[in-house]
PDB file of C-alpha atoms and ligand atoms in Angstrom:
ATOM      1  CA  MET A   1       2.666  35.392  -2.025  1.00  0.00           C
ATOM      2  CA  HIS A   2       4.077  33.558  -4.994  1.00  0.00           C
ATOM      3  CA  GLY A   3       4.796  29.819  -5.208  1.00  0.00           C
ATOM      4  CA  TRP A   4       5.871  27.073  -7.523  1.00  0.00           C
ATOM      5  CA  VAL A   5       4.558  23.580  -7.978  1.00  0.00           C
ATOM      6  CA  ILE A   6       7.325  21.259  -9.196  1.00  0.00           C
ATOM      7  CA  TYR A   7       6.572  18.111 -11.158  1.00  0.00           C
ATOM      8  CA  ASN A   8       8.704  15.755 -13.206  1.00  0.00           C
ATOM      9  CA  GLY A   9       9.258  16.930 -16.771  1.00  0.00           C
ATOM     10  CA  HIS A  10      10.209  13.479 -18.036  1.00  0.00           C
ATOM     11  CA  LEU A  11       7.138  11.757 -16.665  1.00  0.00           C
ATOM     12  CA  GLN A  12       4.455  12.601 -19.176  1.00  0.00           C
ATOM     13  CA  SER A  13       1.834  11.279 -16.830  1.00  0.00           C
ATOM     14  CA  GLU A  14      -1.658  12.737 -16.947  1.00  0.00           C
ATOM     15  CA  ALA A  15      -1.998  12.168 -13.195  1.00  0.00           C
ATOM     16  CA  PHE A  16       0.912  14.470 -12.301  1.00  0.00           C
ATOM     17  CA  LEU A  17      -0.037  17.123 -14.862  1.00  0.00           C
ATOM     18  CA  THR A  18      -3.506  17.186 -13.307  1.00  0.00           C
ATOM     19  CA  PHE A  19      -2.021  17.328  -9.788  1.00  0.00           C
ATOM     20  CA  SER A  20       0.136  20.286 -10.810  1.00  0.00           C
ATOM     21  CA  GLN A  21      -2.746  22.083 -12.566  1.00  0.00           C
ATOM     22  CA  TRP A  22      -5.061  21.611  -9.587  1.00  0.00           C
ATOM     23  CA  ILE A  23      -2.440  23.029  -7.206  1.00  0.00           C
ATOM     24  CA  HIS A  24      -2.205  26.047  -9.527  1.00  0.00           C
ATOM     25  CA  ASP A  25      -6.002  26.386  -9.563  1.00  0.00           C
ATOM     26  CA  ALA A  26      -6.292  25.964  -5.792  1.00  0.00           C
ATOM     27  CA  GLY A  27      -3.720  28.741  -5.343  1.00  0.00           C
ATOM     28  CA  LYS A  28      -5.687  31.008  -7.639  1.00  0.00           C
ATOM     29  CA  LYS A  29      -8.821  30.489  -5.564  1.00  0.00           C
ATOM     30  CA  LEU A  30      -6.841  31.746  -2.560  1.00  0.00           C
ATOM     31  CA  GLY A  31      -5.429  34.680  -4.521  1.00  0.00           C
ATOM     32  CA  ILE A  32      -1.941  33.147  -4.768  1.00  0.00           C
ATOM     33  CA  THR A  33       0.002  32.854  -8.012  1.00  0.00           C
ATOM     34  CA  ILE A  34       1.536  29.424  -8.479  1.00  0.00           C
ATOM     35  CA  GLU A  35       3.839  28.736 -11.404  1.00  0.00           C
ATOM     36  CA  GLN A  36       4.017  25.166 -12.693  1.00  0.00           C
ATOM     37  CA  ARG A  37       7.678  24.173 -13.102  1.00  0.00           C
ATOM     38  CA  LYS A  38       9.309  21.031 -14.470  1.00  0.00           C
ATOM     39  CA  ASN A  39      12.234  19.665 -12.482  1.00  0.00           C
ATOM     40  CA  ASN A  40      14.276  19.202 -15.664  1.00  0.00           C
ATOM     41  CA  GLU A  41      14.119  22.899 -16.441  1.00  0.00           C
ATOM     42  CA  LEU A  42      15.598  23.885 -13.086  1.00  0.00           C
ATOM     43  CA  PHE A  43      19.382  23.644 -13.381  1.00  0.00           C
ATOM     44  CA  VAL A  44      21.343  24.409 -10.284  1.00  0.00           C
ATOM     45  CA  LEU A  45      24.984  25.308 -10.860  1.00  0.00           C
ATOM     46  CA  LEU A  46      27.308  24.803  -7.924  1.00  0.00           C
ATOM     47  CA  GLU A  47      30.129  27.260  -8.455  1.00  0.00           C
ATOM     48  CA  GLN A  48      32.560  28.550  -5.876  1.00  0.00           C
ATOM     49  CA  ASP A  49      31.653  31.979  -4.487  1.00  0.00           C
ATOM     50  CA  LYS A  50      28.331  31.990  -6.293  1.00  0.00           C
ATOM     51  CA  PRO A  51      25.048  31.355  -4.513  1.00  0.00           C
ATOM     52  CA  LEU A  52      23.016  28.282  -5.326  1.00  0.00           C
ATOM     53  CA  MET A  53      20.528  28.697  -8.175  1.00  0.00           C
ATOM     54  CA  ASP A  54      22.378  31.708  -9.575  1.00  0.00           C
ATOM     55  CA  THR A  55      22.131  30.424 -13.127  1.00  0.00           C
ATOM     56  CA  LEU A  56      18.423  30.172 -13.291  1.00  0.00           C
ATOM     57  CA  ASN A  57      17.499  33.647 -14.462  1.00  0.00           C
ATOM     58  CA  TYR A  58      14.621  33.929 -12.084  1.00  0.00           C
ATOM     59  CA  GLN A  59      12.868  37.218 -11.698  1.00  0.00           C
ATOM     60  CA  HIS A  60      12.543  36.201  -8.095  1.00  0.00           C
ATOM     61  CA  ASN A  61      12.632  32.992  -6.123  1.00  0.00           C
ATOM     62  CA  PRO A  62       9.307  31.624  -4.930  1.00  0.00           C
ATOM     63  CA  ASP A  63       8.103  32.086  -1.350  1.00  0.00           C
ATOM     64  CA  PHE A  64       7.361  28.358  -1.197  1.00  0.00           C
ATOM     65  CA  VAL A  65       7.320  25.233  -3.344  1.00  0.00           C
ATOM     66  CA  ILE A  66       4.740  22.463  -3.530  1.00  0.00           C
ATOM     67  CA  PHE A  67       6.890  19.498  -4.511  1.00  0.00           C
ATOM     68  CA  ILE A  68       4.899  16.668  -6.094  1.00  0.00           C
ATOM     69  CA  ASP A  69       7.942  14.978  -7.655  1.00  0.00           C
ATOM     70  CA  LYS A  70      10.605  12.728  -6.111  1.00  0.00           C
ATOM     71  CA  ASP A  71      13.649  14.719  -7.268  1.00  0.00           C
ATOM     72  CA  ILE A  72      15.102  14.746  -3.769  1.00  0.00           C
ATOM     73  CA  ALA A  73      18.341  16.478  -4.796  1.00  0.00           C
ATOM     74  CA  LEU A  74      16.414  19.418  -6.226  1.00  0.00           C
ATOM     75  CA  ALA A  75      14.154  19.641  -3.168  1.00  0.00           C
ATOM     76  CA  LYS A  76      17.262  19.711  -0.937  1.00  0.00           C
ATOM     77  CA  GLN A  77      18.856  22.519  -2.924  1.00  0.00           C
ATOM     78  CA  LEU A  78      15.708  24.624  -2.758  1.00  0.00           C
ATOM     79  CA  GLU A  79      15.658  24.132   1.002  1.00  0.00           C
ATOM     80  CA  ALA A  80      19.346  24.998   1.188  1.00  0.00           C
ATOM     81  CA  ILE A  81      18.619  28.500  -0.076  1.00  0.00           C
ATOM     82  CA  GLY A  82      15.834  28.910   2.438  1.00  0.00           C
ATOM     83  CA  ILE A  83      12.746  28.163   0.357  1.00  0.00           C
ATOM     84  CA  PRO A  84      10.090  26.202   2.276  1.00  0.00           C
ATOM     85  CA  VAL A  85       9.328  22.981   0.381  1.00  0.00           C
ATOM     86  CA  PHE A  86       6.137  20.916   0.873  1.00  0.00           C
ATOM     87  CA  ASN A  87       6.612  17.923   1.146  1.00  0.00           C
ATOM     88  CA  SER A  88      10.088  18.426   2.535  1.00  0.00           C
ATOM     89  CA  ALA A  89      13.088  16.753   0.916  1.00  0.00           C
ATOM     90  CA  GLN A  90      13.415  14.556   3.978  1.00  0.00           C
ATOM     91  CA  ALA A  91       9.801  13.377   3.903  1.00  0.00           C
ATOM     92  CA  ILE A  92      10.058  12.611   0.181  1.00  0.00           C
ATOM     93  CA  ALA A  93      13.330  10.720   0.681  1.00  0.00           C
ATOM     94  CA  THR A  94      11.993   8.663   3.594  1.00  0.00           C
ATOM     95  CA  CYS A  95       8.958   7.530   1.614  1.00  0.00           C
ATOM     96  CA  ASP A  96      10.775   7.108  -1.690  1.00  0.00           C
ATOM     97  CA  ASN A  97      12.645   4.061  -0.401  1.00  0.00           C
ATOM     98  CA  LYS A  98      10.650   1.574   1.675  1.00  0.00           C
ATOM     99  CA  VAL A  99      13.914   0.334   3.203  1.00  0.00           C
ATOM    100  CA  ASP A 100      14.196   3.775   4.831  1.00  0.00           C
ATOM    101  CA  MET A 101      10.498   4.214   5.508  1.00  0.00           C
ATOM    102  CA  TYR A 102       9.716   1.148   7.628  1.00  0.00           C
ATOM    103  CA  PRO A 103      12.402   1.781  10.274  1.00  0.00           C
ATOM    104  CA  VAL A 104      11.120   5.367  10.641  1.00  0.00           C
ATOM    105  CA  LEU A 105       7.539   4.122  11.096  1.00  0.00           C
ATOM    106  CA  HIS A 106       8.712   1.457  13.526  1.00  0.00           C
ATOM    107  CA  GLN A 107      10.654   3.978  15.573  1.00  0.00           C
ATOM    108  CA  ALA A 108       7.522   6.088  15.895  1.00  0.00           C
ATOM    109  CA  ASN A 109       5.746   2.988  17.222  1.00  0.00           C
ATOM    110  CA  ILE A 110       3.399   2.763  14.226  1.00  0.00           C
ATOM    111  CA  ALA A 111       1.793  -0.651  13.590  1.00  0.00           C
ATOM    112  CA  ILE A 112       3.368  -2.199  10.466  1.00  0.00           C
ATOM    113  CA  PRO A 113       3.681  -5.802   9.211  1.00  0.00           C
ATOM    114  CA  ARG A 114       6.735  -7.613  10.685  1.00  0.00           C
ATOM    115  CA  THR A 115       9.592  -6.589   8.401  1.00  0.00           C
ATOM    116  CA  VAL A 116      13.246  -7.499   7.814  1.00  0.00           C
ATOM    117  CA  ILE A 117      15.419  -5.199   5.703  1.00  0.00           C
ATOM    118  CA  ALA A 118      17.699  -7.194   3.377  1.00  0.00           C
ATOM    119  CA  PRO A 119      21.429  -6.715   3.969  1.00  0.00           C
ATOM    120  CA  LYS A 120      23.107  -4.788   1.160  1.00  0.00           C
ATOM    121  CA  ILE A 121      24.596  -6.843  -1.672  1.00  0.00           C
ATOM    122  CA  PHE A 122      27.093  -5.193  -4.005  1.00  0.00           C
ATOM    123  CA  SER A 123      26.061  -5.553  -7.626  1.00  0.00           C
ATOM    124  CA  LYS A 124      29.269  -7.380  -8.541  1.00  0.00           C
ATOM    125  CA  ALA A 125      28.829  -9.911  -5.718  1.00  0.00           C
ATOM    126  CA  ASN A 126      28.942 -13.295  -7.297  1.00  0.00           C
ATOM    127  CA  PRO A 127      27.751 -15.766  -6.296  1.00  0.00           C
ATOM    128  CA  ILE A 128      25.159 -14.416  -3.871  1.00  0.00           C
ATOM    129  CA  GLN A 129      25.132 -16.350  -0.600  1.00  0.00           C
ATOM    130  CA  LEU A 130      21.545 -17.507  -0.681  1.00  0.00           C
ATOM    131  CA  SER A 131      21.879 -19.815   2.317  1.00  0.00           C
ATOM    132  CA  SER A 132      22.022 -16.899   4.766  1.00  0.00           C
ATOM    133  CA  PHE A 133      18.620 -15.760   3.516  1.00  0.00           C
ATOM    134  CA  HIS A 134      17.139 -19.128   4.446  1.00  0.00           C
ATOM    135  CA  TYR A 135      17.148 -18.013   8.099  1.00  0.00           C
ATOM    136  CA  LEU A 136      14.124 -15.965   7.064  1.00  0.00           C
ATOM    137  CA  GLU A 137      12.166 -19.204   7.094  1.00  0.00           C
ATOM    138  CA  ASP A 138      12.519 -19.131  10.894  1.00  0.00           C
ATOM    139  CA  ILE A 139      11.047 -15.642  11.001  1.00  0.00           C
ATOM    140  CA  PHE A 140       8.285 -15.829   8.385  1.00  0.00           C
ATOM    141  CA  THR A 141       6.076 -18.626   7.125  1.00  0.00           C
ATOM    142  CA  TYR A 142       5.369 -18.971   3.423  1.00  0.00           C
ATOM    143  CA  PRO A 143       3.873 -17.190   1.683  1.00  0.00           C
ATOM    144  CA  PHE A 144       5.608 -13.964   2.636  1.00  0.00           C
ATOM    145  CA  ILE A 145       6.334 -10.726   0.851  1.00  0.00           C
ATOM    146  CA  ILE A 146       9.452  -9.371  -0.813  1.00  0.00           C
ATOM    147  CA  LYS A 147       9.288  -5.657  -1.579  1.00  0.00           C
ATOM    148  CA  GLU A 148      11.831  -3.592  -3.387  1.00  0.00           C
ATOM    149  CA  GLY A 149      12.815  -0.341  -1.708  1.00  0.00           C
ATOM    150  CA  TYR A 150      11.893   1.638  -4.801  1.00  0.00           C
ATOM    151  CA  GLY A 151       8.577   0.723  -6.298  1.00  0.00           C
ATOM    152  CA  SER A 152       5.042   1.831  -6.952  1.00  0.00           C
ATOM    153  CA  TYR A 153       1.702   0.678  -8.364  1.00  0.00           C
ATOM    154  CA  GLY A 154       2.345  -2.685  -6.686  1.00  0.00           C
ATOM    155  CA  GLN A 155       4.838  -3.562  -9.406  1.00  0.00           C
ATOM    156  CA  GLN A 156       7.814  -4.234  -7.119  1.00  0.00           C
ATOM    157  CA  VAL A 157       5.868  -6.183  -4.471  1.00  0.00           C
ATOM    158  CA  TYR A 158       6.094  -9.983  -4.715  1.00  0.00           C
ATOM    159  CA  LEU A 159       4.380 -12.860  -2.918  1.00  0.00           C
ATOM    160  CA  ILE A 160       6.905 -15.635  -2.266  1.00  0.00           C
ATOM    161  CA  HIS A 161       5.524 -19.155  -1.794  1.00  0.00           C
ATOM    162  CA  ASN A 162       8.587 -21.360  -1.324  1.00  0.00           C
ATOM    163  CA  ARG A 163      12.388 -21.464  -1.159  1.00  0.00           C
ATOM    164  CA  LYS A 164      12.765 -21.728  -4.914  1.00  0.00           C
ATOM    165  CA  GLU A 165      10.834 -18.496  -5.447  1.00  0.00           C
ATOM    166  CA  LEU A 166      12.800 -16.907  -2.607  1.00  0.00           C
ATOM    167  CA  ASP A 167      16.153 -17.752  -4.194  1.00  0.00           C
ATOM    168  CA  GLU A 168      15.022 -16.701  -7.668  1.00  0.00           C
ATOM    169  CA  LYS A 169      13.671 -13.345  -6.540  1.00  0.00           C
ATOM    170  CA  ILE A 170      16.762 -12.507  -4.466  1.00  0.00           C
ATOM    171  CA  LYS A 171      19.016 -13.278  -7.440  1.00  0.00           C
ATOM    172  CA  GLU A 172      16.830 -11.117  -9.688  1.00  0.00           C
ATOM    173  CA  ILE A 173      16.771  -8.001  -7.483  1.00  0.00           C
ATOM    174  CA  ALA A 174      20.023  -8.397  -5.516  1.00  0.00           C
ATOM    175  CA  ASP A 175      21.587  -5.169  -6.757  1.00  0.00           C
ATOM    176  CA  ARG A 176      18.690  -3.044  -5.473  1.00  0.00           C
ATOM    177  CA  PRO A 177      17.462  -2.361  -1.926  1.00  0.00           C
ATOM    178  CA  PHE A 178      14.695  -4.720  -0.813  1.00  0.00           C
ATOM    179  CA  LEU A 179      13.010  -6.146   2.260  1.00  0.00           C
ATOM    180  CA  PHE A 180      11.045  -9.115   3.537  1.00  0.00           C
ATOM    181  CA  GLN A 181       7.662  -8.750   5.119  1.00  0.00           C
ATOM    182  CA  GLU A 182       5.000 -10.868   6.743  1.00  0.00           C
ATOM    183  CA  PHE A 183       2.052 -11.406   4.386  1.00  0.00           C
ATOM    184  CA  ILE A 184      -1.104 -10.060   6.015  1.00  0.00           C
ATOM    185  CA  GLY A 185      -3.438 -12.731   4.646  1.00  0.00           C
ATOM    186  CA  SER A 186      -6.511 -11.141   6.266  1.00  0.00           C
ATOM    187  CA  SER A 187      -5.936  -8.169   3.965  1.00  0.00           C
ATOM    188  CA  CYS A 188      -5.362 -10.188   0.799  1.00  0.00           C
ATOM    189  CA  GLY A 189      -6.578  -8.099  -2.146  1.00  0.00           C
ATOM    190  CA  ARG A 190      -7.958  -5.265  -0.034  1.00  0.00           C
ATOM    191  CA  ASP A 191      -6.584  -2.144   1.559  1.00  0.00           C
ATOM    192  CA  LEU A 192      -7.404   1.480   2.308  1.00  0.00           C
ATOM    193  CA  ARG A 193      -5.895   4.605   0.825  1.00  0.00           C
ATOM    194  CA  ILE A 194      -6.298   7.358   3.421  1.00  0.00           C
ATOM    195  CA  TYR A 195      -5.322  10.874   2.363  1.00  0.00           C
ATOM    196  CA  VAL A 196      -3.830  12.997   5.129  1.00  0.00           C
ATOM    197  CA  VAL A 197      -3.227  16.731   4.802  1.00  0.00           C
ATOM    198  CA  GLY A 198      -1.596  18.450   7.781  1.00  0.00           C
ATOM    199  CA  ASN A 199      -3.137  16.973  10.887  1.00  0.00           C
ATOM    200  CA  GLU A 200      -6.365  15.681   9.414  1.00  0.00           C
ATOM    201  CA  VAL A 201      -7.731  12.974   7.170  1.00  0.00           C
ATOM    202  CA  VAL A 202      -9.474  14.610   4.219  1.00  0.00           C
ATOM    203  CA  ALA A 203     -10.578  11.572   2.188  1.00  0.00           C
ATOM    204  CA  GLY A 204     -10.408   7.806   1.997  1.00  0.00           C
ATOM    205  CA  LEU A 205     -10.791   5.020  -0.533  1.00  0.00           C
ATOM    206  CA  ALA A 206     -11.321   1.297  -0.041  1.00  0.00           C
ATOM    207  CA  ARG A 207      -9.612  -0.768  -2.740  1.00  0.00           C
ATOM    208  CA  THR A 208     -10.417  -4.375  -3.568  1.00  0.00           C
ATOM    209  CA  ALA A 209      -8.843  -6.743  -6.086  1.00  0.00           C
ATOM    210  CA  GLN A 210     -10.477 -10.012  -7.128  1.00  0.00           C
ATOM    211  CA  ASP A 211      -7.517 -11.812  -8.678  1.00  0.00           C
ATOM    212  CA  ASP A 212      -4.465 -10.407  -6.920  1.00  0.00           C
ATOM    213  CA  PHE A 213      -3.114 -10.089  -3.377  1.00  0.00           C
ATOM    214  CA  ARG A 214      -2.332  -6.451  -4.190  1.00  0.00           C
ATOM    215  CA  ALA A 215      -5.180  -3.968  -4.056  1.00  0.00           C
ATOM    216  CA  ASN A 216      -3.559  -1.306  -6.271  1.00  0.00           C
ATOM    217  CA  VAL A 217      -5.915   0.025  -8.927  1.00  0.00           C
ATOM    218  CA  SER A 218      -3.123  -0.482 -11.464  1.00  0.00           C
ATOM    219  CA  VAL A 219      -3.194  -4.255 -10.939  1.00  0.00           C
ATOM    220  CA  GLY A 220      -6.958  -4.395 -11.291  1.00  0.00           C
ATOM    221  CA  GLY A 221      -8.282  -3.192  -7.935  1.00  0.00           C
ATOM    222  CA  THR A 222     -11.726  -1.631  -7.784  1.00  0.00           C
ATOM    223  CA  VAL A 223     -12.367   1.414  -5.671  1.00  0.00           C
ATOM    224  CA  LYS A 224     -15.059   2.996  -3.575  1.00  0.00           C
ATOM    225  CA  ALA A 225     -15.195   5.945  -1.191  1.00  0.00           C
ATOM    226  CA  HIS A 226     -14.381   5.033   2.400  1.00  0.00           C
ATOM    227  CA  LEU A 227     -15.273   6.959   5.539  1.00  0.00           C
ATOM    228  CA  ALA A 228     -12.299   6.342   7.822  1.00  0.00           C
ATOM    229  CA  THR A 229     -12.950   5.251  11.419  1.00  0.00           C
ATOM    230  CA  GLU A 230     -11.369   7.206  14.267  1.00  0.00           C
ATOM    231  CA  LYS A 231      -8.743   4.466  14.648  1.00  0.00           C
ATOM    232  CA  GLU A 232      -7.870   4.517  10.941  1.00  0.00           C
ATOM    233  CA  LYS A 233      -7.685   8.302  11.007  1.00  0.00           C
ATOM    234  CA  LYS A 234      -5.348   8.386  13.986  1.00  0.00           C
ATOM    235  CA  LEU A 235      -3.054   5.728  12.530  1.00  0.00           C
ATOM    236  CA  ALA A 236      -2.879   7.428   9.113  1.00  0.00           C
ATOM    237  CA  ILE A 237      -2.157  10.839  10.663  1.00  0.00           C
ATOM    238  CA  ASP A 238       0.479   9.367  12.991  1.00  0.00           C
ATOM    239  CA  ALA A 239       2.151   7.622  10.037  1.00  0.00           C
ATOM    240  CA  ALA A 240       2.180  10.764   7.867  1.00  0.00           C
ATOM    241  CA  GLN A 241       3.604  12.770  10.749  1.00  0.00           C
ATOM    242  CA  ALA A 242       6.202  10.100  11.554  1.00  0.00           C
ATOM    243  CA  VAL A 243       7.733  10.524   8.092  1.00  0.00           C
ATOM    244  CA  GLY A 244       7.293  14.304   8.272  1.00  0.00           C
ATOM    245  CA  ALA A 245       4.803  14.553   5.399  1.00  0.00           C
ATOM    246  CA  ASP A 246       2.526  17.588   5.039  1.00  0.00           C
ATOM    247  CA  PHE A 247       0.339  15.640   2.648  1.00  0.00           C
ATOM    248  CA  ALA A 248       0.354  11.907   1.979  1.00  0.00           C
ATOM    249  CA  GLY A 249      -1.624   8.933   0.790  1.00  0.00           C
ATOM    250  CA  VAL A 250      -1.337   6.359   3.556  1.00  0.00           C
ATOM    251  CA  ASP A 251      -2.094   2.738   2.648  1.00  0.00           C
ATOM    252  CA  LEU A 252      -3.593   0.670   5.454  1.00  0.00           C
ATOM    253  CA  LEU A 253      -4.048  -3.114   5.698  1.00  0.00           C
ATOM    254  CA  TYR A 254      -6.448  -5.044   7.942  1.00  0.00           C
ATOM    255  CA  ASP A 255      -4.893  -7.419  10.463  1.00  0.00           C
ATOM    256  CA  GLU A 256      -6.592 -10.659  11.544  1.00  0.00           C
ATOM    257  CA  ASN A 257      -8.704  -8.711  14.065  1.00  0.00           C
ATOM    258  CA  GLU A 258      -9.729  -6.191  11.363  1.00  0.00           C
ATOM    259  CA  GLU A 259      -7.521  -3.603  13.062  1.00  0.00           C
ATOM    260  CA  PRO A 260      -5.712  -1.231  10.698  1.00  0.00           C
ATOM    261  CA  ILE A 261      -1.941  -1.447  10.193  1.00  0.00           C
ATOM    262  CA  VAL A 262       0.224   0.716   7.953  1.00  0.00           C
ATOM    263  CA  CYS A 263       1.297  -0.696   4.592  1.00  0.00           C
ATOM    264  CA  GLU A 264       3.117   2.395   3.344  1.00  0.00           C
ATOM    265  CA  VAL A 265       3.113   6.190   3.109  1.00  0.00           C
ATOM    266  CA  ASN A 266       3.197   7.912  -0.310  1.00  0.00           C
ATOM    267  CA  THR A 267       4.319  11.544  -0.512  1.00  0.00           C
ATOM    268  CA  SER A 268       3.131  12.095  -4.078  1.00  0.00           C
ATOM    269  CA  ALA A 269      -0.068  10.071  -4.129  1.00  0.00           C
ATOM    270  CA  HIS A 270      -2.374  10.835  -7.038  1.00  0.00           C
ATOM    271  CA  ILE A 271      -5.284  13.109  -6.242  1.00  0.00           C
ATOM    272  CA  LYS A 272      -7.612  12.860  -9.234  1.00  0.00           C
ATOM    273  CA  ASN A 273      -8.992   9.406  -8.447  1.00  0.00           C
ATOM    274  CA  ILE A 274      -9.727  10.590  -4.893  1.00  0.00           C
ATOM    275  CA  TYR A 275     -11.763  13.438  -6.382  1.00  0.00           C
ATOM    276  CA  ASP A 276     -13.549  11.101  -8.787  1.00  0.00           C
ATOM    277  CA  TYR A 277     -14.733   8.833  -5.973  1.00  0.00           C
ATOM    278  CA  THR A 278     -15.206  11.264  -3.088  1.00  0.00           C
ATOM    279  CA  GLY A 279     -15.578  14.744  -4.597  1.00  0.00           C
ATOM    280  CA  VAL A 280     -12.721  15.918  -2.323  1.00  0.00           C
ATOM    281  CA  ASN A 281     -10.195  18.216  -3.999  1.00  0.00           C
ATOM    282  CA  ILE A 282      -6.954  17.365  -2.190  1.00  0.00           C
ATOM    283  CA  ALA A 283      -5.123  20.257  -3.917  1.00  0.00           C
ATOM    284  CA  GLU A 284      -7.343  22.771  -2.129  1.00  0.00           C
ATOM    285  CA  HIS A 285      -6.597  21.140   1.227  1.00  0.00           C
ATOM    286  CA  ILE A 286      -2.866  21.153   0.445  1.00  0.00           C
ATOM    287  CA  MET A 287      -2.926  24.857  -0.416  1.00  0.00           C
ATOM    288  CA  THR A 288      -4.971  25.825   2.649  1.00  0.00           C
ATOM    289  CA  TRP A 289      -2.622  23.823   4.882  1.00  0.00           C
ATOM    290  CA  THR A 290       0.505  25.244   3.249  1.00  0.00           C
ATOM    291  CA  ILE A 291      -0.605  28.854   3.624  1.00  0.00           C
ATOM    292  CA  ARG A 292      -1.625  28.246   7.228  1.00  0.00           C
ATOM    293  CA  LYS A 293       1.753  26.705   7.980  1.00  0.00           C
ATOM    294  CA  LEU A 294       3.674  29.503   6.246  1.00  0.00           C
ATOM    295  CA  LYS A 295       1.797  32.138   8.192  1.00  0.00           C
ATOM    296  CA  SER A 296       2.228  30.493  11.571  1.00  0.00           C
TER     297      SER A 296
HETATM  298  N1  ADP B 301       2.633  -7.145   3.995  1.00  0.00           N
HETATM  299  C1  ADP B 301       1.580  -7.195   3.167  1.00  0.00           C
HETATM  300  N2  ADP B 301       0.580  -8.088   3.363  1.00  0.00           N
HETATM  301  C2  ADP B 301      -0.487  -8.132   2.503  1.00  0.00           C
HETATM  302  N3  ADP B 301      -0.614  -7.346   1.434  1.00  0.00           N
HETATM  303  C3  ADP B 301       0.346  -6.428   1.193  1.00  0.00           C
HETATM  304  C4  ADP B 301       1.490  -6.310   2.046  1.00  0.00           C
HETATM  305  N4  ADP B 301       2.280  -5.343   1.552  1.00  0.00           N
HETATM  306  C5  ADP B 301       1.651  -4.876   0.446  1.00  0.00           C
HETATM  307  N5  ADP B 301       0.496  -5.532   0.222  1.00  0.00           N
HETATM  308  C6  ADP B 301      -0.443  -5.307  -0.904  1.00  0.00           C
HETATM  309  O1  ADP B 301       0.329  -4.893  -2.011  1.00  0.00           O
HETATM  310  C7  ADP B 301      -0.039  -3.559  -2.393  1.00  0.00           C
HETATM  311  C8  ADP B 301       1.213  -2.787  -2.822  1.00  0.00           C
HETATM  312  O2  ADP B 301       2.125  -2.674  -1.742  1.00  0.00           O
HETATM  313  P1  ADP B 301       2.746  -1.280  -1.313  1.00  0.00           P
HETATM  314  O3  ADP B 301       3.667  -1.536  -0.189  1.00  0.00           O
HETATM  315  O4  ADP B 301       1.665  -0.290  -1.074  1.00  0.00           O
HETATM  316  O5  ADP B 301       3.624  -0.900  -2.591  1.00  0.00           O
HETATM  317  P2  ADP B 301       3.391   0.149  -3.778  1.00  0.00           P
HETATM  318  O6  ADP B 301       4.274   1.300  -3.422  1.00  0.00           O
HETATM  319  O7  ADP B 301       3.815  -0.542  -5.002  1.00  0.00           O
HETATM  320  O8  ADP B 301       1.926   0.543  -3.783  1.00  0.00           O
HETATM  321  C9  ADP B 301      -0.736  -2.975  -1.188  1.00  0.00           C
HETATM  322  O9  ADP B 301      -1.642  -1.965  -1.572  1.00  0.00           O
HETATM  323  C10 ADP B 301      -1.414  -4.186  -0.595  1.00  0.00           C
HETATM  324  O10 ADP B 301      -2.633  -4.455  -1.258  1.00  0.00           O
HETATM  325 MG1   MG B 302       0.876   1.414  -2.161  1.00  0.00          MG
END
């Protein structure tokens, strides 16, 4: 068997290079060759009467692809020519945009914070009708959360304390998808990152921030290994499966009764920090799962 791992060639991020390398190494351990490919070196020409991917000069197409990037269009085209892609284009797309993700989780009856998706505003809309957004004050009490659809590392998640901040933030991000969400105060500055591969939890981290409501390491959170409870495991697995992910980092919050609820599902969650804190090599789990799935 011969596979590819695809990462983003324009993101010179150590974390993704490591992810890609570890997938390669995990394949080798199982006797499988895995080529590391950059998305920006895979050009797909759509030309009448020619098959997809004809231009690529491949010796042969891979038997499968481990897709750790978010280039959904590329993932779709690989699937279109019959190559199994892990995570699938659909799973990546669902998790890429939180505006798509929360309705999918809700439909699968997964516990999430109360959420309202913002109606679409065209970028040229001027002025924005802010008054209609004030109905949110009947649904949520301040402070509540605004989250952009596309975002990571906590950078596009905002805590809104009053109407002035509400109006300002809406004006600032109006041309992008976003949503409103109840602030889970009992989870302020703490959450769990549970890593699911296939139908099991393989590792967990507890993250805590002293000076921020967000627990992301990138905004100053500290981390320790966390042994997930049965309840946390079930919820994380259910959430990963609801979005169709083969592997995912599922963020959990604690509600006021210390029960877990899902904050989000990440299809390309970093794996090195998990290894640093738990000794678990997620890449090896991903490869074992992938091969098992391909064979079944
Ligand atoms: N509804 C919420 N209530 C309380 N804290 C939240 C809520 N949503 C997010 N957070 C905090 O903000 C962090 C970032 O939010 P998240 O949705 O995971 O976005 P990102 O993709 O940027 O990580 C979470 O890890 C959590 O600590
Ligand atoms: Mg997160």
